[in-house]
Tab-separated table of C-alpha atoms in Angstrom:
chain	number	residue	atom	x	y	z
A	1	CYS	CA	122.344	-30.675	-28.426
A	2	LEU	CA	125.975	-30.097	-27.233
A	3	LEU	CA	127.441	-26.725	-28.120
A	4	GLY	CA	130.875	-25.226	-27.554
A	5	CYS	CA	133.422	-28.083	-27.413
A	6	GLY	CA	136.167	-27.519	-29.918
A	7	MET	CA	134.877	-24.127	-31.138
A	8	SER	CA	136.848	-20.968	-30.963
A	9	ASP	CA	135.990	-17.710	-29.254
A	10	THR	CA	134.966	-15.808	-32.365
A	11	VAL	CA	132.140	-13.610	-33.622
A	12	ASP	CA	130.804	-16.688	-35.548
A	13	THR	CA	130.731	-18.764	-32.355
A	14	ARG	CA	128.765	-15.959	-30.574
A	15	TYR	CA	126.342	-15.787	-33.493
A	16	ILE	CA	125.839	-19.606	-33.625
A	17	THR	CA	125.442	-19.879	-29.826
A	18	GLU	CA	122.800	-17.140	-29.745
A	19	GLU	CA	120.887	-18.620	-32.692
A	20	VAL	CA	120.932	-22.124	-31.253
A	21	ILE	CA	119.619	-20.838	-27.898
A	22	LYS	CA	116.913	-18.823	-29.728
A	23	THR	CA	115.731	-21.637	-31.981
A	24	CYS	CA	116.627	-25.052	-30.519
A	25	GLU	CA	113.814	-26.859	-28.855
A	26	LYS	CA	115.872	-29.779	-27.594
A	27	PRO	CA	117.872	-29.922	-24.368
A	28	LEU	CA	121.021	-27.898	-24.669
A	29	ILE	CA	124.384	-28.534	-23.033
A	30	ILE	CA	126.783	-25.589	-23.342
A	31	ASP	CA	130.503	-25.947	-22.671
A	32	ALA	CA	133.844	-24.177	-23.319
A	33	ASP	CA	133.728	-21.589	-26.031
A	34	GLY	CA	129.855	-21.715	-26.071
A	35	ILE	CA	130.020	-20.420	-22.479
A	36	ASN	CA	132.615	-17.795	-23.474
A	37	ALA	CA	130.240	-16.751	-26.295
A	38	LEU	CA	127.391	-16.345	-23.884
A	39	SER	CA	129.327	-14.041	-21.659
A	40	ALA	CA	129.293	-11.463	-24.461
A	41	ASN	CA	125.444	-11.439	-24.457
A	42	ILE	CA	124.122	-13.134	-21.334
A	43	ASN	CA	120.666	-11.729	-21.970
A	44	VAL	CA	120.044	-14.336	-24.628
A	45	LEU	CA	119.378	-16.673	-21.710
A	46	THR	CA	116.369	-14.731	-20.511
A	47	ASN	CA	114.050	-16.192	-23.110
A	48	HIS	CA	115.332	-19.724	-23.821
A	49	ARG	CA	112.796	-22.329	-24.796
A	50	GLN	CA	114.688	-25.419	-23.836
A	51	SER	CA	116.353	-26.751	-20.728
A	52	ILE	CA	119.992	-25.709	-20.527
A	53	VAL	CA	122.991	-27.190	-18.755
A	54	LEU	CA	126.088	-24.985	-18.539
A	55	THR	CA	129.400	-26.565	-17.697
A	56	PRO	CA	131.920	-23.860	-16.837
A	57	HIS	CA	135.124	-24.099	-14.880
A	58	PRO	CA	135.708	-21.165	-12.469
A	59	ALA	CA	137.370	-18.835	-15.047
A	60	GLU	CA	134.538	-19.431	-17.519
A	61	PHE	CA	131.947	-18.870	-14.779
A	62	ALA	CA	133.700	-15.654	-13.825
A	63	ARG	CA	133.300	-14.312	-17.354
A	64	LEU	CA	129.754	-15.574	-17.634
A	65	ALA	CA	128.670	-14.045	-14.287
A	66	HIS	CA	130.747	-10.911	-14.879
A	67	LYS	CA	132.642	-11.498	-11.632
A	68	ASP	CA	136.356	-11.593	-10.946
A	69	LEU	CA	137.970	-15.014	-10.599
A	70	ASP	CA	138.812	-14.478	-6.835
A	71	CYS	CA	135.175	-13.823	-6.152
A	72	VAL	CA	134.179	-17.014	-7.935
A	73	LEU	CA	136.851	-19.092	-6.143
A	74	LYS	CA	135.631	-17.782	-2.784
A	75	ASN	CA	131.814	-17.722	-3.359
A	76	GLY	CA	131.283	-20.020	-6.425
A	77	GLU	CA	128.426	-22.080	-5.053
A	78	ALA	CA	126.394	-19.067	-3.953
A	79	LEU	CA	127.032	-17.262	-7.215
A	80	ALA	CA	126.106	-20.415	-9.147
A	81	VAL	CA	122.871	-20.783	-7.145
A	82	ASP	CA	121.910	-17.127	-7.955
A	83	PHE	CA	122.737	-17.590	-11.612
A	84	ALA	CA	120.861	-20.833	-11.994
A	85	LYS	CA	117.792	-19.280	-10.473
A	86	LYS	CA	117.985	-16.121	-12.355
A	87	TYR	CA	118.401	-17.778	-15.771
A	88	ASP	CA	116.514	-20.996	-15.095
A	89	VAL	CA	119.519	-23.159	-16.037
A	90	THR	CA	121.514	-25.982	-14.492
A	91	VAL	CA	125.121	-25.006	-13.671
A	92	VAL	CA	127.836	-27.552	-13.411
A	93	LEU	CA	130.638	-25.564	-11.723
A	94	LYS	CA	133.657	-27.750	-12.392
A	95	SER	CA	136.440	-27.947	-9.788
A	96	HIS	CA	138.090	-30.475	-7.545
A	97	ARG	CA	134.673	-30.810	-5.890
A	98	THR	CA	132.260	-30.077	-8.712
A	99	LYS	CA	128.879	-28.524	-7.833
A	100	VAL	CA	125.787	-29.237	-9.847
A	101	VAL	CA	123.237	-26.447	-9.209
A	102	LEU	CA	119.698	-26.947	-10.368
A	103	PRO	CA	117.356	-24.117	-11.490
A	104	ASP	CA	115.547	-24.299	-8.144
A	105	GLY	CA	118.788	-23.709	-6.261
A	106	MET	CA	119.366	-27.283	-5.046
A	107	VAL	CA	123.086	-28.197	-5.015
A	108	PHE	CA	124.764	-31.542	-5.501
A	109	SER	CA	128.443	-31.732	-4.508
A	110	ASN	CA	130.662	-34.340	-6.155
A	111	VAL	CA	132.918	-36.345	-3.936
A	112	LEU	CA	134.702	-38.262	-6.695
A	113	GLY	CA	137.479	-37.237	-9.008
A	114	ASN	CA	141.187	-36.351	-8.578
A	115	SER	CA	143.758	-33.677	-9.603
A	116	GLY	CA	144.789	-35.830	-12.556
A	117	MET	CA	141.485	-34.900	-14.162
A	118	ALA	CA	142.526	-31.229	-14.519
A	119	THR	CA	143.711	-31.879	-18.068
A	120	GLY	CA	142.793	-30.660	-21.490
A	121	GLY	CA	139.638	-32.330	-22.869
A	122	SER	CA	138.448	-33.542	-19.533
A	123	GLY	CA	135.570	-31.034	-19.567
A	124	ASP	CA	134.670	-32.057	-23.093
A	125	VAL	CA	134.271	-35.590	-21.845
A	126	LEU	CA	131.923	-34.481	-19.066
A	127	ALA	CA	129.885	-32.391	-21.448
A	128	GLY	CA	129.694	-35.393	-23.829
A	129	ILE	CA	128.563	-37.718	-21.022
A	130	THR	CA	125.874	-35.220	-20.063
A	131	ALA	CA	124.623	-34.796	-23.600
A	132	SER	CA	124.563	-38.559	-24.191
A	133	LEU	CA	122.477	-39.130	-21.078
A	134	ALA	CA	120.093	-36.358	-22.073
A	135	ALA	CA	119.809	-37.857	-25.599
A	136	ARG	CA	118.739	-41.113	-23.919
A	137	GLY	CA	115.803	-39.329	-22.297
A	138	VAL	CA	117.294	-38.596	-18.848
A	139	ARG	CA	116.036	-35.242	-17.554
A	140	GLU	CA	118.836	-32.705	-18.058
A	141	ASP	CA	119.375	-31.785	-14.481
A	142	ILE	CA	119.653	-35.467	-13.537
A	143	ALA	CA	121.814	-36.093	-16.572
A	144	ALA	CA	124.224	-33.453	-15.358
A	145	ALA	CA	124.486	-34.801	-11.813
A	146	THR	CA	124.850	-38.421	-13.082
A	147	ALA	CA	127.477	-37.363	-15.689
A	148	VAL	CA	129.538	-35.645	-12.945
A	149	TYR	CA	129.362	-38.875	-10.920
A	150	ILE	CA	130.289	-41.111	-13.865
A	151	HIS	CA	133.077	-38.753	-15.018
A	152	GLY	CA	134.588	-38.567	-11.485
A	153	LYS	CA	134.403	-42.333	-11.051
A	154	SER	CA	136.028	-42.943	-14.437
A	155	GLY	CA	138.756	-40.442	-13.600
A	156	ASP	CA	139.403	-42.206	-10.257
A	157	GLU	CA	139.565	-45.570	-11.999
A	158	ALA	CA	142.054	-44.094	-14.554
A	159	ALA	CA	144.160	-42.525	-11.715
A	160	TYR	CA	144.168	-45.854	-9.752
A	161	ALA	CA	145.357	-47.721	-12.861
A	162	LEU	CA	147.734	-45.177	-14.278
A	163	GLY	CA	148.647	-42.725	-11.569
A	164	LYS	CA	146.920	-39.387	-11.313
A	165	ASP	CA	149.838	-37.571	-12.803
A	166	SER	CA	149.505	-39.261	-16.167
A	167	VAL	CA	145.684	-39.237	-16.601
A	168	SER	CA	144.446	-37.792	-19.937
A	169	ALA	CA	140.976	-37.172	-21.245
A	170	THR	CA	141.290	-40.319	-23.449
A	171	ASP	CA	142.113	-42.337	-20.365
A	172	ILE	CA	138.925	-41.156	-18.717
A	173	ILE	CA	136.998	-42.242	-21.816
A	174	ALA	CA	138.807	-45.586	-21.721
A	175	PHE	CA	137.510	-46.328	-18.245
A	176	LEU	CA	133.857	-45.286	-19.079
A	177	PRO	CA	132.768	-48.828	-19.989
A	178	LYS	CA	133.892	-50.247	-16.682
A	179	THR	CA	132.284	-47.348	-14.755
A	180	LEU	CA	129.036	-47.627	-16.694
A	181	SER	CA	128.902	-51.373	-16.250
A	182	SER	CA	129.379	-50.896	-12.479
A	183	VAL	CA	126.737	-48.212	-12.241
A	184	LEU	CA	124.202	-50.137	-14.297
A	185	LYS	CA	124.679	-53.258	-12.269
A	186	GLY	CA	123.874	-51.352	-9.164
A	187	ARG	CA	127.205	-51.848	-7.403
A	188	ASN	CA	127.501	-48.074	-6.949
A	189	TYR	CA	124.748	-45.800	-6.011
A	190	LEU	CA	123.981	-42.522	-7.762
């Protein structure tokens, strides 16, 4: 289940987010305004029944962790490790070097991607890739790490072909088939 993309930060979104966390038994990927909704009542994460992947950028994570943005920018990885352990979730802290933090505190650092990917909708693409992998039966933490790799590789392919200053979220999507074909043929290692 993917929650948060395209929603607004409203009372209804907060209600829906809390109810889905309380009742959903499927793996749950929460992005964007789903994350913002959680920041209003983080305690809903203390009793979740499913595996959860959160995909915040630094400002969303600051709201979620109730820290100021400067603190997150300076100490994001350590804060994400503490948060992931405390709430038993996977945190994908998006940045120019995205960190995937597993519930046990293990951290994967992404080396792919480029500044052209800092565009509206790019995070929605990442959340969608994560959800699609999880829906195919890939364990959620592995789906998150793999999605970050695929997303970054597709963004790099788009930047190489189009120039990083003109990359859009739809361009990242357009290069997904090439990236997936390459990954599935084993030419790139996960």
